Short mmCIF file of C-alpha atoms and ligand atoms in Angstrom, two decimals:
data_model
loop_
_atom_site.label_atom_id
_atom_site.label_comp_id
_atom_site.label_asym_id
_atom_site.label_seq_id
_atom_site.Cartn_x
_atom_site.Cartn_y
_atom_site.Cartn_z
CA UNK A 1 14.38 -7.38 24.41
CA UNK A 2 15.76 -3.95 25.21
CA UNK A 3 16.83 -2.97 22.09
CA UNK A 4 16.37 0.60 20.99
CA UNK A 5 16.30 2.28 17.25
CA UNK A 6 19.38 3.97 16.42
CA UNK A 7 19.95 7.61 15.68
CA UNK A 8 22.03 6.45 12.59
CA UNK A 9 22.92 3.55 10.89
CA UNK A 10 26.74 3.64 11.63
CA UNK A 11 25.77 3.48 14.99
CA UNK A 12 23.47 0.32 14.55
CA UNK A 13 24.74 -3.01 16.51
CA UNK A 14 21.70 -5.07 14.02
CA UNK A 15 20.57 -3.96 11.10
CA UNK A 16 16.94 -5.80 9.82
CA UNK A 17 17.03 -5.02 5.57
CA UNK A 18 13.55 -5.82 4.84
CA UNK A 19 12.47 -6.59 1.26
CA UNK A 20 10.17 -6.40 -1.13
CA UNK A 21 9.53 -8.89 -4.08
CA UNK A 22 6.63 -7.52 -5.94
CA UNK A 23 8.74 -6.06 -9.27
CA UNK A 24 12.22 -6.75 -10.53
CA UNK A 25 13.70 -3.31 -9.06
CA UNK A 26 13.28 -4.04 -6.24
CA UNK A 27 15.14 -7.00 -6.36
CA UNK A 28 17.86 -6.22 -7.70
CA UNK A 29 17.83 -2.92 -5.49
CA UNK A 30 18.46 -5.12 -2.69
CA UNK A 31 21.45 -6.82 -4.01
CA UNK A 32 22.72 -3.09 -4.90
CA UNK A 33 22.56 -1.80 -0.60
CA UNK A 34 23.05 -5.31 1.14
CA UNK A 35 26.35 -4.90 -0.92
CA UNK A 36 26.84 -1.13 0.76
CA UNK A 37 26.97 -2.36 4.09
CA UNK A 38 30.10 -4.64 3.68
CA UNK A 39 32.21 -1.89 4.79
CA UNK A 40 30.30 -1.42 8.27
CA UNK A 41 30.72 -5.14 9.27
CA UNK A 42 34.51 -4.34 8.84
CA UNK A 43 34.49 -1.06 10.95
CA UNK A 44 32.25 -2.58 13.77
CA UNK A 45 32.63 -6.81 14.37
CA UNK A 46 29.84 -6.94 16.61
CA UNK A 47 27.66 -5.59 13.83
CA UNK A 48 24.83 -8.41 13.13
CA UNK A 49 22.86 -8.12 9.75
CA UNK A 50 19.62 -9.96 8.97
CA UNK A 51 17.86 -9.46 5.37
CA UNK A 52 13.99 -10.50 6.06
CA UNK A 53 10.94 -10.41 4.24
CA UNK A 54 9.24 -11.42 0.68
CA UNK A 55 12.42 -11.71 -1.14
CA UNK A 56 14.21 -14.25 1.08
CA UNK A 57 11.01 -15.78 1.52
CA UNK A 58 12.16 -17.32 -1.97
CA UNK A 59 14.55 -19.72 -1.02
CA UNK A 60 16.58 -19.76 -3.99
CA UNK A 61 17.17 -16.11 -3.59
CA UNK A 62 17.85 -16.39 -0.16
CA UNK A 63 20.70 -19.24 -0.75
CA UNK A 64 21.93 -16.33 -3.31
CA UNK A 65 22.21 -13.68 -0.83
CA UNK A 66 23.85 -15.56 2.07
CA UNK A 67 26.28 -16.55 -1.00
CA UNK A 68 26.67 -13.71 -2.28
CA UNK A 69 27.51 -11.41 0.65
CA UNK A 70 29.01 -13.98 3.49
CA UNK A 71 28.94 -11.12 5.77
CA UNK A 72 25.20 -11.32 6.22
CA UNK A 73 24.93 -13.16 9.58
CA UNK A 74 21.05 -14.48 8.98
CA UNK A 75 18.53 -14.35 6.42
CA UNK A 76 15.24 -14.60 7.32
CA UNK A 77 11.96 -15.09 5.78
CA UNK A 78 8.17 -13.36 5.78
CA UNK A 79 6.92 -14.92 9.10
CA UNK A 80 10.16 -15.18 11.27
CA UNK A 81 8.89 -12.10 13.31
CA UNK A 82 7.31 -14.24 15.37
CA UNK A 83 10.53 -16.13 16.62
CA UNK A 84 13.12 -13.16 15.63
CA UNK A 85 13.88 -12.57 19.42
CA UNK A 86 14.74 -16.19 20.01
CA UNK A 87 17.08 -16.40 16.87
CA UNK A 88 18.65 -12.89 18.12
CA UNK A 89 19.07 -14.68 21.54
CA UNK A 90 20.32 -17.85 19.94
CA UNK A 91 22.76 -15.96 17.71
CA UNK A 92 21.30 -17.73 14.79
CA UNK A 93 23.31 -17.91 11.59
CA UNK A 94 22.34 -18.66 7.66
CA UNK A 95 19.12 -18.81 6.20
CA UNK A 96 16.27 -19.95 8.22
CA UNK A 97 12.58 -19.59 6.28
CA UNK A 98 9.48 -21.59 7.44
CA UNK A 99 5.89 -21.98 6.24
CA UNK A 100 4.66 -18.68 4.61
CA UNK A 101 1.00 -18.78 6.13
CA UNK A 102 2.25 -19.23 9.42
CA UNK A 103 0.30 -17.73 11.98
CA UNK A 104 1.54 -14.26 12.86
CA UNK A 105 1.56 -13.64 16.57
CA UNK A 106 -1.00 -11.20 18.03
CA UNK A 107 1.02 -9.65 21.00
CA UNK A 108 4.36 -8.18 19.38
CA UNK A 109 5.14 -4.89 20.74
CA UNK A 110 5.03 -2.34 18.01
CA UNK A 111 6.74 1.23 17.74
CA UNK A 112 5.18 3.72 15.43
CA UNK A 113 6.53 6.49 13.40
CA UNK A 114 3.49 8.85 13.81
CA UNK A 115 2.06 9.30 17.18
CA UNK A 116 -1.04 10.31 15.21
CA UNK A 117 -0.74 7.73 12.47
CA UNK A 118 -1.23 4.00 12.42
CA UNK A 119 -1.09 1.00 10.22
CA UNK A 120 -3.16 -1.87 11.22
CA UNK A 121 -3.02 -5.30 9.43
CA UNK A 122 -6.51 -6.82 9.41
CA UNK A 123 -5.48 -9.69 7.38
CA UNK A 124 -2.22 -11.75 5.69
CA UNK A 125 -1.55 -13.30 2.69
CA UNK A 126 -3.85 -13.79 -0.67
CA UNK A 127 -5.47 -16.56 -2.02
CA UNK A 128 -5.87 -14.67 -5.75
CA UNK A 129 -3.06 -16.06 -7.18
CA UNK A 130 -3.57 -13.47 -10.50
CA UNK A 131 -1.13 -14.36 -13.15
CA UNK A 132 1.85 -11.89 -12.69
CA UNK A 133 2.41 -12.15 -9.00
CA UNK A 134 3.89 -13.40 -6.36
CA UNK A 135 2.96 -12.36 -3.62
CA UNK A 136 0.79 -15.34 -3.01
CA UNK A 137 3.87 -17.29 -2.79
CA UNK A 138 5.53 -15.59 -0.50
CA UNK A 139 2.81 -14.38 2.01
CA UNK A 140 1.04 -17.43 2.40
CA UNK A 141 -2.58 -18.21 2.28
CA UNK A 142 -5.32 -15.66 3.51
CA UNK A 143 -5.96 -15.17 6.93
CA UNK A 144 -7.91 -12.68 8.86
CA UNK A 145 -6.85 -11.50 12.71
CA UNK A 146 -10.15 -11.50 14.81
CA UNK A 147 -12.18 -8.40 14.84
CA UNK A 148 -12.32 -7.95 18.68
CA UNK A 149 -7.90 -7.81 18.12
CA UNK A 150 -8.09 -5.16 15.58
CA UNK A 151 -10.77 -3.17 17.56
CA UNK A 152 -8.91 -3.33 20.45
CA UNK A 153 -5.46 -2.23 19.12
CA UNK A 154 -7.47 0.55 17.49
CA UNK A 155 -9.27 1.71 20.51
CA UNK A 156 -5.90 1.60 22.65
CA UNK A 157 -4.11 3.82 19.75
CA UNK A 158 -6.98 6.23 19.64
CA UNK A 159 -6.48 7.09 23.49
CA UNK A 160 -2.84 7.70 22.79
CA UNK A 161 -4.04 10.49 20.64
CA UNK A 162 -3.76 8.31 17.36
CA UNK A 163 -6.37 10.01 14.69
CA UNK A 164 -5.76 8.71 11.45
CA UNK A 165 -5.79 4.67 10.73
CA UNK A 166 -4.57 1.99 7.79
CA UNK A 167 -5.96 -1.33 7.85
CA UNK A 168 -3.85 -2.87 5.67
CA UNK A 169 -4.37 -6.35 4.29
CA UNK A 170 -3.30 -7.49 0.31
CA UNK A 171 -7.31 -7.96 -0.94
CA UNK A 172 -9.19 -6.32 2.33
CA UNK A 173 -12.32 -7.31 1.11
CA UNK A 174 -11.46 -10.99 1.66
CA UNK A 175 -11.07 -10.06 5.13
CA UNK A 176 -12.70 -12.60 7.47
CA UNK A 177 -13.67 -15.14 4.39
CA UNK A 178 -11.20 -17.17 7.07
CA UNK A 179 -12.66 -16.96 10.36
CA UNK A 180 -16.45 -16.10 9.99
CA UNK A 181 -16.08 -11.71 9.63
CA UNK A 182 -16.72 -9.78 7.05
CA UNK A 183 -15.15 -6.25 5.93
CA UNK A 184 -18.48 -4.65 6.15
CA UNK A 185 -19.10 -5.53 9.67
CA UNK A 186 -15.77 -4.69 10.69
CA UNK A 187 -15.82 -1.29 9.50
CA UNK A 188 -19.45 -0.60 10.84
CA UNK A 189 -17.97 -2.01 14.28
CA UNK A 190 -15.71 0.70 13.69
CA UNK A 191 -17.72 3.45 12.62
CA UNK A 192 -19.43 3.32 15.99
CA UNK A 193 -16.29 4.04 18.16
CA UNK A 194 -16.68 7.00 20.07
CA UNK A 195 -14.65 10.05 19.31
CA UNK A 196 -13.52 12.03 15.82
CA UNK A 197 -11.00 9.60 13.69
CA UNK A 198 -10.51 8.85 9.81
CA UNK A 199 -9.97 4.84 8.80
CA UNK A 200 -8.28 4.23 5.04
CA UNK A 201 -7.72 0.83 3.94
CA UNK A 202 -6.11 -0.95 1.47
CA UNK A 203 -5.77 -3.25 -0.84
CA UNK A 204 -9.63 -3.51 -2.24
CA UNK A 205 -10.23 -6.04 -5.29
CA UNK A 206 -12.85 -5.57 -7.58
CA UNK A 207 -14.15 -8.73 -7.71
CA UNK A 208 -14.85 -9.11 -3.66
CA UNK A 209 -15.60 -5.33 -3.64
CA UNK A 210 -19.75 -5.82 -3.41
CA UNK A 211 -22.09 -2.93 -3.34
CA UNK A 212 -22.70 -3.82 0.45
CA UNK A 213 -19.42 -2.11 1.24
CA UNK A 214 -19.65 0.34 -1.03
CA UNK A 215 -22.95 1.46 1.11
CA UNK A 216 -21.18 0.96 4.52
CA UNK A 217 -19.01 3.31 3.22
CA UNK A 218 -22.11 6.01 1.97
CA UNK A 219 -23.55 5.59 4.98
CA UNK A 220 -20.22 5.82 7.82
CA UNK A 221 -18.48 8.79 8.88
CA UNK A 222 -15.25 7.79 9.74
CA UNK A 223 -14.34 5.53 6.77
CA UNK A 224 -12.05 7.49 4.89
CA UNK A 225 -14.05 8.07 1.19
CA UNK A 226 -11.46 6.82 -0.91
CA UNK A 227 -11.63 3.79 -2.87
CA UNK A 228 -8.45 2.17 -4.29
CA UNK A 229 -9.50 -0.08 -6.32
CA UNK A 230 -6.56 -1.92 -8.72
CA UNK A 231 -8.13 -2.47 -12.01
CA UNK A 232 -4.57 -3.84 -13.77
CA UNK A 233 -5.79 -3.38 -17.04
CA UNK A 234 -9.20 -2.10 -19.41
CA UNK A 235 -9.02 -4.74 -21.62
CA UNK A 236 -11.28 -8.07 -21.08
CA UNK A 237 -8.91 -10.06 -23.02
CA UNK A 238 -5.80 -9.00 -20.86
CA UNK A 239 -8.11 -9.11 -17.42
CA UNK A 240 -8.54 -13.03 -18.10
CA UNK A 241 -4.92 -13.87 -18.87
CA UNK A 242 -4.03 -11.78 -15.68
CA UNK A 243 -7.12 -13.92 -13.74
CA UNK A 244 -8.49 -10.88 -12.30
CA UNK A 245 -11.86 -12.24 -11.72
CA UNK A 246 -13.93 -9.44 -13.32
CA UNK A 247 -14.55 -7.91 -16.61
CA UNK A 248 -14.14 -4.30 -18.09
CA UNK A 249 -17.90 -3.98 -17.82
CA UNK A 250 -18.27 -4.94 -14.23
CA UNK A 251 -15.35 -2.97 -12.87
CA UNK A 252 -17.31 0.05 -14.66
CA UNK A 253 -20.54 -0.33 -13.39
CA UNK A 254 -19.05 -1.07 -9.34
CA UNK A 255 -17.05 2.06 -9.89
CA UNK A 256 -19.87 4.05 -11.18
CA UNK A 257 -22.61 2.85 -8.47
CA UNK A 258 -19.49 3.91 -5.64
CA UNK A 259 -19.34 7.42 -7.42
CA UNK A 260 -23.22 7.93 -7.41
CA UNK A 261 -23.47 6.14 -3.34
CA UNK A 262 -20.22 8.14 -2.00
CA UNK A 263 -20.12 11.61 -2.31
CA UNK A 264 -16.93 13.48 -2.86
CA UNK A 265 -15.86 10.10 -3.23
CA UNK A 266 -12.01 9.78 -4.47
CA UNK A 267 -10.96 6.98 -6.78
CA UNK A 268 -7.30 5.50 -7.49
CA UNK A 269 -6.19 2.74 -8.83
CA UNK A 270 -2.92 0.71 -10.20
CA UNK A 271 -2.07 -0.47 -14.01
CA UNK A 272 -0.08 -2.55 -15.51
CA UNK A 273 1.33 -1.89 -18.79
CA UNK A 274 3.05 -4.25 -20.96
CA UNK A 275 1.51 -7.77 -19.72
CA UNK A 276 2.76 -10.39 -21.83
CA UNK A 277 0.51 -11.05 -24.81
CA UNK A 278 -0.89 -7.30 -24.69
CA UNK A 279 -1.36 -5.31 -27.87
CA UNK A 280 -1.93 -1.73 -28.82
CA UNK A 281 -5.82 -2.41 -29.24
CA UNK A 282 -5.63 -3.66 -25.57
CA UNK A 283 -3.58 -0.95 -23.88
CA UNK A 284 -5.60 1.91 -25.72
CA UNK A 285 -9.07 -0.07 -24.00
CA UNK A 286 -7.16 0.53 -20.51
CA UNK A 287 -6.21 4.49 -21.96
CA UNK A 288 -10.31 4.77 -22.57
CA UNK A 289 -11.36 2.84 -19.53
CA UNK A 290 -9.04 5.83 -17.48
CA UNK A 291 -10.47 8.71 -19.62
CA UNK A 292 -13.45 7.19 -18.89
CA UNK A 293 -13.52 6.85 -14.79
CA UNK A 294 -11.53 9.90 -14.40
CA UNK A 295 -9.30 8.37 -11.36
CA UNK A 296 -7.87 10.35 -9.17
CA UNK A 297 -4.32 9.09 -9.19
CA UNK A 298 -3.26 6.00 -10.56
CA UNK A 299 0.03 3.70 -9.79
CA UNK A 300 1.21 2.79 -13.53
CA UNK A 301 4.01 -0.13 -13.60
CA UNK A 302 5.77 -1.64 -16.51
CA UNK A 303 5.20 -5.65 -16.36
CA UNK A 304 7.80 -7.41 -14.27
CA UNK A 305 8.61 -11.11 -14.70
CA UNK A 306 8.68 -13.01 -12.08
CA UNK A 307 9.99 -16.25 -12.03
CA UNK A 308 7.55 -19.21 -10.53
CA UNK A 309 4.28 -16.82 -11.35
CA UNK A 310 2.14 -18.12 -14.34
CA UNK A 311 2.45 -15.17 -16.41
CA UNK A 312 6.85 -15.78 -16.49
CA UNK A 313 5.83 -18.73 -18.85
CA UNK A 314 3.73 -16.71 -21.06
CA UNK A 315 5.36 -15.77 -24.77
CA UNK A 316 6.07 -11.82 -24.47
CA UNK A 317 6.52 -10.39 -28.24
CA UNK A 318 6.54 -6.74 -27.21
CA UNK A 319 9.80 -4.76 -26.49
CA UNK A 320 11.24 -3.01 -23.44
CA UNK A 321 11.04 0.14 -25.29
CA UNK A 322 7.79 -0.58 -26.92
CA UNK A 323 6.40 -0.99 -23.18
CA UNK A 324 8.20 1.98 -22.31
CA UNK A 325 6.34 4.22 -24.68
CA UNK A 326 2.96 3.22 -23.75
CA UNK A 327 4.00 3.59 -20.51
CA UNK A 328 5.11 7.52 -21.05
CA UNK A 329 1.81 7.41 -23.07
CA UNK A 330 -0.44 6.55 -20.19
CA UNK A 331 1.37 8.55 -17.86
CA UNK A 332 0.54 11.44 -19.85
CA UNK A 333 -3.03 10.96 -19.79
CA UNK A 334 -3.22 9.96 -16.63
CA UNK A 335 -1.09 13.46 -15.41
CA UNK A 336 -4.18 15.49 -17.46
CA UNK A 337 -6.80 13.72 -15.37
CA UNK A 338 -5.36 13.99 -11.98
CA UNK A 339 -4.83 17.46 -12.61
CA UNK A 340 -8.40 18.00 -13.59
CA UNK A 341 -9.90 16.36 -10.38
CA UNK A 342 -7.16 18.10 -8.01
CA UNK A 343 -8.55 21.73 -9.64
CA UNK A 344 -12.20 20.67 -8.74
CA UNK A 345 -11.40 20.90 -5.03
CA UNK A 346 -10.09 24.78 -5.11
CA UNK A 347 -12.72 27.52 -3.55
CA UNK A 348 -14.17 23.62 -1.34
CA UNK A 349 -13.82 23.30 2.27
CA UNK A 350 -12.61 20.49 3.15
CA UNK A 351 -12.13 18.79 6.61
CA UNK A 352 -8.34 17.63 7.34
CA UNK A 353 -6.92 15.50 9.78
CA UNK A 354 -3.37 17.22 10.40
CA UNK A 355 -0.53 14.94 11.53
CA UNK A 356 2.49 17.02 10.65
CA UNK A 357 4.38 20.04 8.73
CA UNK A 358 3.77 20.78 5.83
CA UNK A 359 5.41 19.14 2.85
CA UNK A 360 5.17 21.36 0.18
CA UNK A 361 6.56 24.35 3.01
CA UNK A 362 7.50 23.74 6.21
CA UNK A 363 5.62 26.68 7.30
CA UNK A 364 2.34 24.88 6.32
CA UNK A 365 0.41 22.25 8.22
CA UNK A 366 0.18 19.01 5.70
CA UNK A 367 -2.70 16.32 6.69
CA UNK A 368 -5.15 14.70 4.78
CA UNK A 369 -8.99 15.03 4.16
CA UNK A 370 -11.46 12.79 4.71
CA UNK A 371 -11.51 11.45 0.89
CA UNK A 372 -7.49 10.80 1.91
CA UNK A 373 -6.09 13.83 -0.26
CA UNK A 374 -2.87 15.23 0.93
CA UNK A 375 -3.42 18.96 2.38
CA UNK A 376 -1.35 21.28 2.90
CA UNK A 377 -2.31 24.14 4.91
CA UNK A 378 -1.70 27.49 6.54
CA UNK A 379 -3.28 28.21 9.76
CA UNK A 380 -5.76 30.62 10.66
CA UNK A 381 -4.57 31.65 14.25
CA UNK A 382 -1.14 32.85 13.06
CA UNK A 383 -0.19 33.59 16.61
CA UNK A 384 -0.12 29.68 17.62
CA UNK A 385 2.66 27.39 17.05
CA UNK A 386 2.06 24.69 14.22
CA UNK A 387 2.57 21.96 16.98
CA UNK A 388 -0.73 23.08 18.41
CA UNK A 389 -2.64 21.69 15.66
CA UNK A 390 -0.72 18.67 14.81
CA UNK A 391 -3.23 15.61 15.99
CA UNK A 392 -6.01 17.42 15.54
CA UNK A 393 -8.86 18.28 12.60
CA UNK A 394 -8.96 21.48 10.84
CA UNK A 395 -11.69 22.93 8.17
CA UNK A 396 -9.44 24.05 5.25
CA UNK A 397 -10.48 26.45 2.42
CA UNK A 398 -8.70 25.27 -0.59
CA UNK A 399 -6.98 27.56 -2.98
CA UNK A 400 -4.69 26.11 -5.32
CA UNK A 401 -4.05 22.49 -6.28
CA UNK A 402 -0.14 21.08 -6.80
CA UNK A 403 0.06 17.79 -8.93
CA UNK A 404 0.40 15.24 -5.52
CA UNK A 405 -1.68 17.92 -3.03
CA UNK A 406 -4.20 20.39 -2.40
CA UNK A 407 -3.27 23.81 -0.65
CA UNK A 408 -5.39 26.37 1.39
CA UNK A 409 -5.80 28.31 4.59
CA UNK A 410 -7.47 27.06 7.49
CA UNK A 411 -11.24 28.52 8.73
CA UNK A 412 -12.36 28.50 11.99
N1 LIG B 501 4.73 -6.46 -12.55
C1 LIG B 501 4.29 -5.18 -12.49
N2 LIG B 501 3.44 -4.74 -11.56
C2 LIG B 501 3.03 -5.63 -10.62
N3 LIG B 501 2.20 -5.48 -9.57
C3 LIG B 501 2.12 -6.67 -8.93
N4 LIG B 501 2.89 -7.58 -9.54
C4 LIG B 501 3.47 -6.96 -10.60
C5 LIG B 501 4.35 -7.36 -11.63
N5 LIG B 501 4.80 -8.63 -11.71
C6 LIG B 501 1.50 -4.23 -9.28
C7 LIG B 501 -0.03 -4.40 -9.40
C8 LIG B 501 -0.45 -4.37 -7.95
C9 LIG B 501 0.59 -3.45 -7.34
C10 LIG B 501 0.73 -3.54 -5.87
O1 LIG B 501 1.80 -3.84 -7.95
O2 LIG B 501 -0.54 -3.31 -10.11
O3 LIG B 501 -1.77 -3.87 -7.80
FE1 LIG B 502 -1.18 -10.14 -6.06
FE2 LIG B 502 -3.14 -8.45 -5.30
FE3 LIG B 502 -3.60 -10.39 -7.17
FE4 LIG B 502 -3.22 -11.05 -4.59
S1 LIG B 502 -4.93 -9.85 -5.44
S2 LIG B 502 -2.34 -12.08 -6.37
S3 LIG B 502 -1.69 -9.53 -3.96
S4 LIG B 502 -2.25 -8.58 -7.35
#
């Protein structure tokens, strides 16, 4: 439509606030900077604001926004990109949501941060409908974009120098349960591309992740080998009232047959502590479950209610602070484990795809290896600007480890 992204947001003539619904913060984070830009609306009148995304997709919370702040102009929900240009054109006001599993159209023009970076959604929505969230709700039912599309979009980024690729879709190993793919095949079809490129994806679930995949990945050498694989919780009891679909026993075994088929194979995962109806005994099965796997990193979260899920109607005896010191509990172990595996890399080589300065010093390179570690890096040729080896793949010697990245010096 001609619009271009502003070098600041007091110079913004639209400003899209799009939101997330998974936990409570966020929600009420929302309410918190919508608020904030009351004052901008009064300094420039021709200022238009649209909140999008799986918050509004909620139409209750929607109603409250538009209510709430009357300066909004339009409040959209998760699928509206698809007619956002019209509604601009149409100078659309109040709250206009439609059908979450709406078809999301294939040709939008897209604008990347990264030109070396890319995020490519392979599929929408989730069918998994586990007890504590909503996401189900608000993105609709699962559906997978055809292979050939994905391929293609891939391909084109590659020859604009793009190196390093997301597919992104909320259980990826559903993909193409919808239109007659599967995951596997897609990322062989991918492995075969011609040239020198890493793929990560995420979200994996443990009960569609099958041994198949975990041997594309063994035998690839452009799939990224990195597994993120949420397990919520260690205990059997608290996996069933969650509806996760697997036990303790079975997540175990998958994860140990992926550490055995993938070397040098990295494994995260997220947790969830404080699930209504968990005890002590259960959350000390998850702390045993992690000492046990050794994971890489994990994404901990305190339980968040949210209203319409299952799990809001559940009875919930524990206390906010009770959560909060398992919480700090599981942190803890988790810190000692991460730090453990990070230390195993130092005195490795390890191949790096480098898409920017570093983050740890701005003198470094930063990228990440093919097991998706962060890297920061100095190079070897100190004669050469850093920009000369941004987009492009480095052998790195590691030396020391931080908590969140690995550092060493570069080997030609
Ligand atoms: N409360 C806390 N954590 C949640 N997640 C999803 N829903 C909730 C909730 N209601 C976490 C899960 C998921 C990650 C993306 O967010 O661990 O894997
Ligand atoms: Fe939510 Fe993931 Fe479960 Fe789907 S699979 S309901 S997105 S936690």
């Amino acid at each position: 439509m001609g619009y271009i992204i502003a070098d600041d947001i007091d110079n913004a003539d639209l400003i899209i606030f799009n939101t997330c619904a998974v936990r409570e913060n966020a929600h009420d984070r929302v309410f918190g900077n919508v608020g904030a830009l009351k004052h901008k609306k009064a300094k420039n009148k021709d200022l238009k604001i649209i909140i999008s995304g799986c918050l509004t997709q909620q139409r209750d919370v929607a109603e409250k926004l538009k209510k709430t702040f009357p300066f909004i102009d339009l409040v959209i929900g998760t699928n509206q990109l698809n007619s956002l240009s019209a509604l601009l054109e149409q100078n659309s006001r109040g709250v206009v949501i439609g059908d979450a599993g709406e078809e999301i159209a294939e040709d939008i023009p897209t604008i990347r941060d990264s030109k070396y970076k890319a995020n490519i959604s392979i599929m929408y929505g989730c069918d998994n409908y586990c007890t504590y969230c909503i996401v189900p709700y608000v993105r609709g039912r699962e559906r997978s974009r055809p292979a050939s599309a994905i391929i293609k979009e891939l391909k084109d980024f590659y020859s604009d120098g793009c190196r390093e690729f997301l597919l992104l879709g909320q259980n990826v190993n559903s993909y193409g349960k919808t239109n007659g793919e599967s995951f596997s095949e897609l990322l062989k079809m991918i492995d075969v591309i011609d040239g020198e490129f890493i793929v990560n994806f995420m979200t994996s679930h443990p009960k569609d992740c099958t041994k198949e995949l975990i041997d594309t990945i063994a035998n690839s050498t452009k799939i990224s080998r990195h597994l993120h694989l949420p397990v919520q919780s260690g205990s059997n009891r608290i996996l069933k009232l969650m509806n996760r679909g697997y036990t303790r026993e079975q997540y175990i075994e998958l994860c140990e047959y992926a550490k055995e088929q993938i070397s040098g194979l990295s494994l995260t995962t997220d947790i969830i502590v404080g699930f209504p109806g968990e005890e002590y005994d259960d959350f000390k099965e998850t702390l045993a479950l992690m000492e046990q796997l050794k994971f890489d990193s994990a994404y901990t979260f305190i339980y968040s209610k949210r209203p319409g899920t299952k799990a809001a109607t559940f009875p919930d005896y524990i206390s906010d602070e009770q959560k909060g010191i398992w919480f700090r509990e599981l942190l803890d172990v988790q810190s000692k484990i991460g730090d453990a595996a990070l230390k195993k890399y130092i005195g490795k080589t390890v191949r790096v795809f480098c898409s920017e300065n570093g983050r740890s010093n701005s003198n470094l390179l930063s990228g990440k290896s093919s097991n998706n570690l962060i890297v920061d890096f100095a190079r070897a040729d100190k004669a050469c600007a850093n920009e000369e080896k941004i987009g492009k793949f480095a052998n790195v010697k590691v030396t020391s480890a931080l908590k969140w990245a690995l550092i060493g010096e570069e080997i030609l």
